[in-house]
mmCIF file of C-alpha atoms in Angstrom:
data_model
loop_
_atom_site.group_PDB
_atom_site.id
_atom_site.type_symbol
_atom_site.label_atom_id
_atom_site.label_comp_id
_atom_site.label_asym_id
_atom_site.label_seq_id
_atom_site.Cartn_x
_atom_site.Cartn_y
_atom_site.Cartn_z
ATOM 1 C CA UNK A 23 -3.477 59.125 -27.165
ATOM 2 C CA UNK A 24 -3.353 55.475 -28.267
ATOM 3 C CA UNK A 25 -2.542 52.760 -25.765
ATOM 4 C CA UNK A 26 0.123 50.103 -26.291
ATOM 5 C CA UNK A 27 -0.528 46.360 -26.219
ATOM 6 C CA UNK A 28 1.391 44.503 -23.501
ATOM 7 C CA UNK A 29 1.656 40.961 -22.227
ATOM 8 C CA UNK A 30 1.468 40.345 -18.472
ATOM 9 C CA UNK A 31 2.380 36.950 -17.052
ATOM 10 C CA UNK A 32 0.621 36.325 -13.749
ATOM 11 C CA UNK A 33 2.107 33.563 -11.582
ATOM 12 C CA UNK A 34 0.741 32.660 -8.149
ATOM 13 C CA UNK A 35 3.430 32.522 -5.457
ATOM 14 C CA UNK A 36 3.920 29.013 -3.964
ATOM 15 C CA UNK A 37 0.337 28.381 -5.091
ATOM 16 C CA UNK A 38 -0.400 24.932 -3.671
ATOM 17 C CA UNK A 39 1.337 25.625 -0.363
ATOM 18 C CA UNK A 40 -0.399 29.007 -0.146
ATOM 19 C CA UNK A 41 -3.825 27.385 -0.625
ATOM 20 C CA UNK A 42 -3.017 24.912 2.155
ATOM 21 C CA UNK A 43 -1.920 27.694 4.528
ATOM 22 C CA UNK A 44 -5.208 29.500 3.901
ATOM 23 C CA UNK A 45 -7.004 26.309 4.940
ATOM 24 C CA UNK A 46 -4.647 25.771 7.900
ATOM 25 C CA UNK A 47 -3.671 29.250 9.164
ATOM 26 C CA UNK A 48 -1.617 27.728 11.986
ATOM 27 C CA UNK A 49 0.914 26.627 9.319
ATOM 28 C CA UNK A 50 1.790 30.208 8.301
ATOM 29 C CA UNK A 51 5.553 30.730 8.472
ATOM 30 C CA UNK A 52 6.289 27.014 8.836
ATOM 31 C CA UNK A 53 7.962 24.785 6.230
ATOM 32 C CA UNK A 54 5.085 23.092 4.376
ATOM 33 C CA UNK A 55 5.576 20.302 1.850
ATOM 34 C CA UNK A 56 2.709 18.993 -0.279
ATOM 35 C CA UNK A 57 3.060 15.691 -2.108
ATOM 36 C CA UNK A 58 1.567 12.248 -2.549
ATOM 37 C CA UNK A 59 -0.588 11.232 0.395
ATOM 38 C CA UNK A 60 1.372 13.431 2.761
ATOM 39 C CA UNK A 61 3.395 10.532 4.158
ATOM 40 C CA UNK A 62 7.160 11.017 3.766
ATOM 41 C CA UNK A 63 7.772 7.308 4.378
ATOM 42 C CA UNK A 64 5.914 6.478 1.148
ATOM 43 C CA UNK A 65 7.163 6.679 -2.410
ATOM 44 C CA UNK A 66 5.993 10.029 -3.718
ATOM 45 C CA UNK A 67 7.483 13.352 -4.778
ATOM 46 C CA UNK A 68 7.088 16.955 -3.695
ATOM 47 C CA UNK A 69 4.359 18.811 -5.587
ATOM 48 C CA UNK A 70 5.040 22.163 -3.931
ATOM 49 C CA UNK A 71 7.211 23.387 -1.086
ATOM 50 C CA UNK A 72 6.585 26.628 0.768
ATOM 51 C CA UNK A 73 9.321 29.250 0.697
ATOM 52 C CA UNK A 74 10.237 28.248 4.250
ATOM 53 C CA UNK A 75 10.758 24.651 3.109
ATOM 54 C CA UNK A 76 12.726 25.751 0.048
ATOM 55 C CA UNK A 77 15.262 27.372 2.360
ATOM 56 C CA UNK A 78 16.204 23.820 3.404
ATOM 57 C CA UNK A 79 16.818 22.875 -0.238
ATOM 58 C CA UNK A 80 13.451 21.191 -0.802
ATOM 59 C CA UNK A 81 12.105 21.504 -4.349
ATOM 60 C CA UNK A 82 9.343 20.205 -6.605
ATOM 61 C CA UNK A 83 9.920 16.698 -7.928
ATOM 62 C CA UNK A 84 12.145 15.696 -4.995
ATOM 63 C CA UNK A 85 11.274 12.368 -3.317
ATOM 64 C CA UNK A 86 9.403 12.953 -0.060
ATOM 65 C CA UNK A 87 11.912 10.831 1.843
ATOM 66 C CA UNK A 88 14.748 13.151 0.835
ATOM 67 C CA UNK A 89 12.628 16.219 1.588
ATOM 68 C CA UNK A 90 11.996 14.868 5.098
ATOM 69 C CA UNK A 91 15.732 14.495 5.664
ATOM 70 C CA UNK A 92 16.402 18.030 4.461
ATOM 71 C CA UNK A 93 13.559 19.591 6.458
ATOM 72 C CA UNK A 94 12.852 17.243 9.388
ATOM 73 C CA UNK A 95 10.475 19.718 11.073
ATOM 74 C CA UNK A 96 8.382 20.327 7.940
ATOM 75 C CA UNK A 97 4.641 19.711 7.831
ATOM 76 C CA UNK A 98 3.709 17.178 5.130
ATOM 77 C CA UNK A 99 0.280 17.379 3.526
ATOM 78 C CA UNK A 100 -1.472 15.243 0.875
ATOM 79 C CA UNK A 101 -2.261 16.619 -2.572
ATOM 80 C CA UNK A 102 -5.857 17.908 -2.784
ATOM 81 C CA UNK A 103 -6.384 18.625 -6.465
ATOM 82 C CA UNK A 104 -10.030 19.631 -6.051
ATOM 83 C CA UNK A 105 -9.104 22.422 -3.637
ATOM 84 C CA UNK A 106 -6.379 23.750 -5.941
ATOM 85 C CA UNK A 107 -8.689 23.630 -8.961
ATOM 86 C CA UNK A 108 -11.348 25.627 -7.101
ATOM 87 C CA UNK A 109 -8.799 28.241 -6.009
ATOM 88 C CA UNK A 110 -7.396 28.435 -9.531
ATOM 89 C CA UNK A 111 -10.837 29.038 -11.021
ATOM 90 C CA UNK A 112 -11.336 31.961 -8.643
ATOM 91 C CA UNK A 113 -8.006 33.455 -9.706
ATOM 92 C CA UNK A 114 -8.755 33.078 -13.421
ATOM 93 C CA UNK A 115 -12.226 34.588 -12.977
ATOM 94 C CA UNK A 116 -10.565 37.566 -11.272
ATOM 95 C CA UNK A 117 -8.165 38.021 -14.190
ATOM 96 C CA UNK A 118 -10.988 37.826 -16.748
ATOM 97 C CA UNK A 119 -12.881 40.495 -14.810
ATOM 98 C CA UNK A 120 -10.107 43.051 -15.365
ATOM 99 C CA UNK A 121 -11.173 45.796 -17.820
ATOM 100 C CA UNK A 122 -10.140 44.953 -21.381
ATOM 101 C CA UNK A 123 -8.126 41.874 -20.354
ATOM 102 C CA UNK A 124 -7.568 38.854 -22.599
ATOM 103 C CA UNK A 125 -6.634 35.807 -20.527
ATOM 104 C CA UNK A 126 -4.711 32.753 -21.725
ATOM 105 C CA UNK A 127 -4.592 30.141 -18.967
ATOM 106 C CA UNK A 128 -1.370 28.118 -18.737
ATOM 107 C CA UNK A 129 -2.160 25.975 -15.722
ATOM 108 C CA UNK A 130 -3.478 25.974 -12.175
ATOM 109 C CA UNK A 131 -1.273 28.841 -11.097
ATOM 110 C CA UNK A 132 -0.357 30.953 -14.114
ATOM 111 C CA UNK A 133 -1.812 32.805 -17.073
ATOM 112 C CA UNK A 134 -0.957 35.403 -19.680
ATOM 113 C CA UNK A 135 -3.045 38.559 -19.594
ATOM 114 C CA UNK A 136 -3.163 40.812 -22.630
ATOM 115 C CA UNK A 137 -3.781 44.484 -21.809
ATOM 116 C CA UNK A 138 -3.674 47.829 -23.563
ATOM 117 C CA UNK A 139 -2.132 50.436 -21.316
ATOM 118 C CA UNK A 140 0.542 53.088 -21.027
ATOM 119 C CA UNK A 141 1.191 52.268 -17.371
ATOM 120 C CA UNK A 142 2.007 48.582 -17.251
ATOM 121 C CA UNK A 143 3.290 48.646 -13.670
ATOM 122 C CA UNK A 144 0.000 50.133 -12.487
ATOM 123 C CA UNK A 145 -1.934 47.457 -14.408
ATOM 124 C CA UNK A 146 0.234 44.749 -12.860
ATOM 125 C CA UNK A 147 -0.284 46.124 -9.338
ATOM 126 C CA UNK A 148 -4.032 46.379 -9.953
ATOM 127 C CA UNK A 149 -4.095 42.697 -10.906
ATOM 128 C CA UNK A 150 -2.082 41.708 -7.839
ATOM 129 C CA UNK A 151 -4.457 43.602 -5.584
ATOM 130 C CA UNK A 152 -7.570 42.215 -7.278
ATOM 131 C CA UNK A 153 -6.320 38.636 -6.904
ATOM 132 C CA UNK A 154 -5.363 39.229 -3.285
ATOM 133 C CA UNK A 155 -8.707 40.846 -2.441
ATOM 134 C CA UNK A 156 -10.760 38.025 -3.964
ATOM 135 C CA UNK A 157 -8.653 34.963 -3.130
ATOM 136 C CA UNK A 158 -6.190 36.066 -0.410
ATOM 137 C CA UNK A 159 -3.427 34.696 -2.648
ATOM 138 C CA UNK A 160 -0.316 36.614 -3.666
ATOM 139 C CA UNK A 161 1.061 36.616 -7.193
ATOM 140 C CA UNK A 162 4.006 37.943 -9.171
ATOM 141 C CA UNK A 163 3.654 39.635 -12.555
ATOM 142 C CA UNK A 164 6.066 39.700 -15.464
ATOM 143 C CA UNK A 165 5.670 42.454 -18.049
ATOM 144 C CA UNK A 166 6.808 41.886 -21.622
ATOM 145 C CA UNK A 167 6.379 42.878 -25.224
ATOM 146 C CA UNK A 168 6.286 39.144 -26.121
ATOM 147 C CA UNK A 169 4.912 36.114 -24.307
ATOM 148 C CA UNK A 170 8.428 34.743 -23.814
ATOM 149 C CA UNK A 171 9.755 37.943 -22.237
ATOM 150 C CA UNK A 172 6.755 38.278 -19.940
ATOM 151 C CA UNK A 173 7.090 34.661 -18.795
ATOM 152 C CA UNK A 174 10.814 34.972 -18.081
ATOM 153 C CA UNK A 175 10.328 38.345 -16.367
ATOM 154 C CA UNK A 176 8.099 36.835 -13.686
ATOM 155 C CA UNK A 177 10.995 34.893 -12.216
ATOM 156 C CA UNK A 178 12.751 38.169 -11.433
ATOM 157 C CA UNK A 179 9.635 39.518 -9.726
ATOM 158 C CA UNK A 180 9.074 36.682 -7.257
ATOM 159 C CA UNK A 181 7.722 36.821 -4.679
ATOM 160 C CA UNK A 182 4.916 39.391 -4.842
ATOM 161 C CA UNK A 183 6.826 41.605 -7.250
ATOM 162 C CA UNK A 184 6.647 43.067 -10.742
ATOM 163 C CA UNK A 185 9.425 42.958 -13.341
ATOM 164 C CA UNK A 186 9.637 44.144 -16.949
ATOM 165 C CA UNK A 187 11.577 42.541 -19.827
ATOM 166 C CA UNK A 188 11.430 44.089 -23.296
ATOM 167 C CA UNK A 189 13.569 44.247 -26.419
ATOM 168 C CA UNK A 190 15.417 47.146 -24.779
ATOM 169 C CA UNK A 191 16.740 45.249 -21.750
ATOM 170 C CA UNK A 192 16.462 41.570 -22.753
ATOM 171 C CA UNK A 193 20.162 40.991 -23.427
ATOM 172 C CA UNK A 194 21.252 43.265 -20.590
ATOM 173 C CA UNK A 195 19.311 41.101 -18.138
ATOM 174 C CA UNK A 196 19.480 37.672 -19.786
ATOM 175 C CA UNK A 197 22.530 37.754 -22.043
ATOM 176 C CA UNK A 198 25.072 36.290 -19.616
ATOM 177 C CA UNK A 199 22.684 33.737 -18.147
ATOM 178 C CA UNK A 200 22.787 30.042 -19.108
ATOM 179 C CA UNK A 201 20.361 28.900 -21.794
ATOM 180 C CA UNK A 202 18.574 26.592 -19.332
ATOM 181 C CA UNK A 203 17.034 29.706 -17.759
ATOM 182 C CA UNK A 204 14.979 30.222 -20.918
ATOM 183 C CA UNK A 205 11.376 29.080 -20.920
ATOM 184 C CA UNK A 206 11.267 25.926 -22.995
ATOM 185 C CA UNK A 207 14.946 24.958 -22.657
ATOM 186 C CA UNK A 208 15.530 22.036 -20.330
ATOM 187 C CA UNK A 209 18.601 20.019 -19.412
ATOM 188 C CA UNK A 210 18.801 18.003 -22.625
ATOM 189 C CA UNK A 211 18.438 20.979 -24.968
ATOM 190 C CA UNK A 212 20.917 23.080 -22.989
ATOM 191 C CA UNK A 213 23.459 20.247 -23.252
ATOM 192 C CA UNK A 214 22.957 19.975 -27.004
ATOM 193 C CA UNK A 215 23.383 23.740 -27.308
ATOM 194 C CA UNK A 216 26.554 23.598 -25.195
ATOM 195 C CA UNK A 217 27.938 20.940 -27.540
ATOM 196 C CA UNK A 218 27.548 23.543 -30.316
ATOM 197 C CA UNK A 219 29.482 26.073 -28.228
ATOM 198 C CA UNK A 220 26.319 27.883 -27.143
ATOM 199 C CA UNK A 221 26.177 28.255 -23.364
ATOM 200 C CA UNK A 222 24.572 31.645 -22.737
ATOM 201 C CA UNK A 223 21.426 33.385 -23.902
ATOM 202 C CA UNK A 224 23.507 35.990 -25.764
ATOM 203 C CA UNK A 225 25.368 33.230 -27.625
ATOM 204 C CA UNK A 226 22.075 31.637 -28.600
ATOM 205 C CA UNK A 227 20.700 34.996 -29.753
ATOM 206 C CA UNK A 228 23.744 35.407 -32.025
ATOM 207 C CA UNK A 229 23.905 31.787 -33.194
ATOM 208 C CA UNK A 230 24.050 30.694 -36.829
ATOM 209 C CA UNK A 231 20.561 29.724 -37.983
ATOM 210 C CA UNK A 232 21.914 26.987 -40.274
ATOM 211 C CA UNK A 233 23.794 25.395 -37.375
ATOM 212 C CA UNK A 234 20.684 25.371 -35.187
ATOM 213 C CA UNK A 235 18.506 24.018 -38.001
ATOM 214 C CA UNK A 236 21.003 21.243 -38.659
ATOM 215 C CA UNK A 237 20.950 20.229 -34.985
ATOM 216 C CA UNK A 238 17.274 20.697 -34.109
ATOM 217 C CA UNK A 239 15.485 20.600 -37.453
ATOM 218 C CA UNK A 240 13.914 23.215 -39.754
ATOM 219 C CA UNK A 241 11.123 24.111 -37.312
ATOM 220 C CA UNK A 242 12.741 23.964 -33.881
ATOM 221 C CA UNK A 243 16.133 25.375 -34.927
ATOM 222 C CA UNK A 244 14.716 28.797 -35.879
ATOM 223 C CA UNK A 245 12.414 28.622 -32.848
ATOM 224 C CA UNK A 246 15.361 28.313 -30.452
ATOM 225 C CA UNK A 247 17.033 31.270 -32.148
ATOM 226 C CA UNK A 248 13.922 33.392 -31.548
ATOM 227 C CA UNK A 249 13.802 32.136 -27.968
ATOM 228 C CA UNK A 250 17.364 33.315 -27.375
ATOM 229 C CA UNK A 251 16.317 36.756 -28.564
ATOM 230 C CA UNK A 252 13.159 36.765 -26.453
ATOM 231 C CA UNK A 253 11.074 37.034 -29.608
ATOM 232 C CA UNK A 254 7.917 35.173 -30.592
ATOM 233 C CA UNK A 255 4.211 35.741 -30.278
ATOM 234 C CA UNK A 256 3.018 39.090 -28.970
ATOM 235 C CA UNK A 257 -0.655 38.137 -28.917
ATOM 236 C CA UNK A 258 -2.412 36.605 -25.926
ATOM 237 C CA UNK A 259 -4.807 33.953 -27.250
ATOM 238 C CA UNK A 260 -7.852 33.180 -25.123
ATOM 239 C CA UNK A 261 -9.031 30.344 -27.350
ATOM 240 C CA UNK A 262 -9.824 27.489 -24.947
ATOM 241 C CA UNK A 263 -6.896 25.137 -24.697
ATOM 242 C CA UNK A 264 -7.513 21.662 -26.128
ATOM 243 C CA UNK A 265 -5.374 18.892 -24.699
ATOM 244 C CA UNK A 266 -3.336 16.859 -27.163
ATOM 245 C CA UNK A 267 -3.452 13.927 -24.813
ATOM 246 C CA UNK A 268 -4.119 12.638 -21.338
ATOM 247 C CA UNK A 269 -1.668 10.942 -19.025
ATOM 248 C CA UNK A 270 -1.620 9.217 -15.678
ATOM 249 C CA UNK A 271 1.191 7.707 -13.679
ATOM 250 C CA UNK A 272 1.452 5.677 -10.502
ATOM 251 C CA UNK A 273 4.362 5.201 -8.125
ATOM 252 C CA UNK A 274 4.065 1.809 -6.442
ATOM 253 C CA UNK A 275 4.824 1.486 -2.752
ATOM 254 C CA UNK A 276 6.175 -2.001 -3.462
ATOM 255 C CA UNK A 277 8.108 -2.762 -6.639
ATOM 256 C CA UNK A 278 6.286 -4.696 -9.344
ATOM 257 C CA UNK A 279 8.335 -7.836 -9.883
ATOM 258 C CA UNK A 280 6.006 -10.306 -11.640
ATOM 259 C CA UNK A 281 4.812 -10.033 -15.276
ATOM 260 C CA UNK A 282 1.219 -10.526 -14.138
ATOM 261 C CA UNK A 283 1.571 -7.588 -11.718
ATOM 262 C CA UNK A 284 2.942 -5.369 -14.469
ATOM 263 C CA UNK A 285 0.165 -6.296 -16.894
ATOM 264 C CA UNK A 286 -2.543 -5.720 -14.285
ATOM 265 C CA UNK A 287 -1.035 -2.348 -13.360
ATOM 266 C CA UNK A 288 -0.831 -1.323 -17.029
ATOM 267 C CA UNK A 289 -4.444 -2.315 -17.618
ATOM 268 C CA UNK A 290 -5.579 -0.294 -14.606
ATOM 269 C CA UNK A 291 -3.577 2.732 -15.771
ATOM 270 C CA UNK A 292 -4.991 2.413 -19.295
ATOM 271 C CA UNK A 293 -8.506 2.321 -17.877
ATOM 272 C CA UNK A 294 -8.024 5.642 -16.084
ATOM 273 C CA UNK A 295 -6.424 7.285 -19.128
ATOM 274 C CA UNK A 296 -9.168 6.032 -21.445
ATOM 275 C CA UNK A 297 -11.835 7.401 -19.093
ATOM 276 C CA UNK A 298 -10.182 10.819 -19.491
ATOM 277 C CA UNK A 299 -9.916 10.375 -23.273
ATOM 278 C CA UNK A 300 -13.544 9.331 -23.678
ATOM 279 C CA UNK A 301 -14.653 12.515 -21.921
ATOM 280 C CA UNK A 302 -12.960 14.412 -24.765
ATOM 281 C CA UNK A 303 -14.749 12.423 -27.463
ATOM 282 C CA UNK A 304 -11.662 12.171 -29.676
ATOM 283 C CA UNK A 305 -9.911 9.006 -30.886
ATOM 284 C CA UNK A 306 -6.426 7.906 -29.841
ATOM 285 C CA UNK A 307 -3.553 8.087 -32.347
ATOM 286 C CA UNK A 308 -0.482 7.473 -30.183
ATOM 287 C CA UNK A 309 0.718 5.997 -26.907
ATOM 288 C CA UNK A 310 3.661 6.652 -24.596
ATOM 289 C CA UNK A 311 4.595 4.280 -21.777
ATOM 290 C CA UNK A 312 6.944 5.512 -19.050
ATOM 291 C CA UNK A 313 8.695 2.892 -16.954
ATOM 292 C CA UNK A 314 10.846 3.639 -13.917
ATOM 293 C CA UNK A 315 12.932 0.659 -12.911
ATOM 294 C CA UNK A 316 14.242 0.386 -9.361
ATOM 295 C CA UNK A 317 16.151 2.159 -8.047
ATOM 296 C CA UNK A 318 15.598 5.119 -10.408
ATOM 297 C CA UNK A 319 16.207 4.443 -14.123
ATOM 298 C CA UNK A 320 13.485 5.745 -16.442
ATOM 299 C CA UNK A 321 12.705 4.510 -19.965
ATOM 300 C CA UNK A 322 10.045 5.790 -22.354
ATOM 301 C CA UNK A 323 8.443 3.736 -25.114
ATOM 302 C CA UNK A 324 6.240 5.311 -27.803
ATOM 303 C CA UNK A 325 3.952 3.916 -30.460
ATOM 304 C CA UNK A 326 1.808 5.532 -33.141
ATOM 305 C CA UNK A 327 -1.413 3.605 -33.693
ATOM 306 C CA UNK A 328 -4.188 3.734 -36.292
ATOM 307 C CA UNK A 329 -6.884 6.173 -35.190
ATOM 308 C CA UNK A 330 -9.297 4.373 -32.875
ATOM 309 C CA UNK A 331 -11.820 4.958 -30.107
ATOM 310 C CA UNK A 332 -12.073 1.242 -29.294
ATOM 311 C CA UNK A 333 -10.917 0.679 -25.700
ATOM 312 C CA UNK A 334 -9.959 -2.953 -26.299
ATOM 313 C CA UNK A 335 -7.803 -2.031 -29.269
ATOM 314 C CA UNK A 336 -6.014 0.695 -27.298
ATOM 315 C CA UNK A 337 -5.407 -1.610 -24.333
ATOM 316 C CA UNK A 338 -3.987 -4.240 -26.685
ATOM 317 C CA UNK A 339 -1.542 -1.664 -28.084
ATOM 318 C CA UNK A 340 -0.618 -0.655 -24.523
ATOM 319 C CA UNK A 341 0.216 -4.268 -23.768
ATOM 320 C CA UNK A 342 2.397 -4.323 -26.894
ATOM 321 C CA UNK A 343 4.431 -1.544 -25.257
ATOM 322 C CA UNK A 344 4.472 -3.438 -21.965
ATOM 323 C CA UNK A 345 6.121 -6.261 -23.874
ATOM 324 C CA UNK A 346 9.143 -3.985 -24.382
ATOM 325 C CA UNK A 347 9.769 -3.752 -20.638
ATOM 326 C CA UNK A 348 12.931 -5.543 -19.583
ATOM 327 C CA UNK A 349 12.050 -8.775 -17.763
ATOM 328 C CA UNK A 350 13.326 -9.436 -14.245
ATOM 329 C CA UNK A 351 13.776 -5.727 -13.468
ATOM 330 C CA UNK A 352 11.704 -4.428 -10.536
ATOM 331 C CA UNK A 353 9.428 -1.520 -11.486
ATOM 332 C CA UNK A 354 8.608 1.367 -9.134
ATOM 333 C CA UNK A 355 6.555 3.569 -11.494
ATOM 334 C CA UNK A 356 4.416 3.229 -14.597
ATOM 335 C CA UNK A 357 3.010 6.133 -16.600
ATOM 336 C CA UNK A 358 0.812 6.144 -19.686
ATOM 337 C CA UNK A 359 -0.066 8.931 -22.097
ATOM 338 C CA UNK A 360 -2.615 8.685 -24.896
ATOM 339 C CA UNK A 361 -2.370 11.230 -27.721
ATOM 340 C CA UNK A 362 -5.593 12.188 -29.485
ATOM 341 C CA UNK A 363 -6.595 13.736 -32.786
ATOM 342 C CA UNK A 364 -6.940 17.513 -32.624
ATOM 343 C CA UNK A 365 -10.122 19.371 -33.635
ATOM 344 C CA UNK A 366 -9.897 21.720 -36.617
ATOM 345 C CA UNK A 367 -10.555 24.808 -34.501
ATOM 346 C CA UNK A 368 -7.933 24.056 -31.832
ATOM 347 C CA UNK A 369 -5.478 26.775 -30.899
ATOM 348 C CA UNK A 370 -2.499 26.745 -33.224
ATOM 349 C CA UNK A 371 1.103 27.308 -32.312
ATOM 350 C CA UNK A 372 3.420 25.922 -29.697
ATOM 351 C CA UNK A 373 3.564 27.045 -26.098
ATOM 352 C CA UNK A 374 6.973 26.077 -24.691
ATOM 353 C CA UNK A 375 7.068 24.475 -21.293
ATOM 354 C CA UNK A 376 9.734 22.866 -19.205
ATOM 355 C CA UNK A 377 9.229 19.297 -18.149
ATOM 356 C CA UNK A 378 6.253 17.121 -18.931
ATOM 357 C CA UNK A 379 6.336 14.094 -21.166
#
């Protein structure tokens, strides 16, 4: 009897908070908020909130000050990226050790696992147990016949559960839900779809391809149609992921108000980004500068540049972008992203993600 190929999406439950609770067992059951330097009086945002903290309305990306008002008894902890990376590597090693598994890592706390089985629920439970035994971390698993369906399914399985989405039940489960619940559709895209009269997943699945192509272009229009139907790649690709770029951002505890301050901050940011880029050994071909004016207005400036690995040239182009910043407006955050050339053997295709810049 031949086995069927399936996609499992493994997502660690409240990963960062869970790692912190393992290190501080006395915090189990308490609202835990991880972000910045762990000081809610400083300018920083929530990286992860435990389920107990989420019950107070605390969520990722929320300013720590607001989180402290919502959950005044919460424990605030600083971000410890090294600890989360080490825990993540243990999880991914556990997934790769599963018999016949192909693992495509998506980030610290999630990965696709390709398996051949006729009992997907048993495979999912085996993975959950293996991860728990080795790392003491709980995870949820989405089962799908495409990457998109497996990814979306995980949300229905949280926490510590298993859920299956296939062509047979995709529209039954997702059809009446808003398009923003699709992986890869954020606020802006959902608004543009709504302007076309497309508000639900079922409406997107039945949309006119020409209308979507006219709105989003010949590549992304058809892609959104497939997304509405839960279709797309069925193959888990374990080719090592190659970053298209590197980015850093800094939130300043005091607003930058002088041009010299802004230039110095941009130079420092560029130095960190270029250190990351040089470790890749690939030249820079584009820059994106993110500026958040006080109190909370964000602008993004982009610039394609001739291919170069010369730090001084890149910094000069960064300063060109800095010149587009509105004078006399206090700045609370600067972010910089450098896009690099891609190697010929890099993984092809597009993996949709919400957020990022």
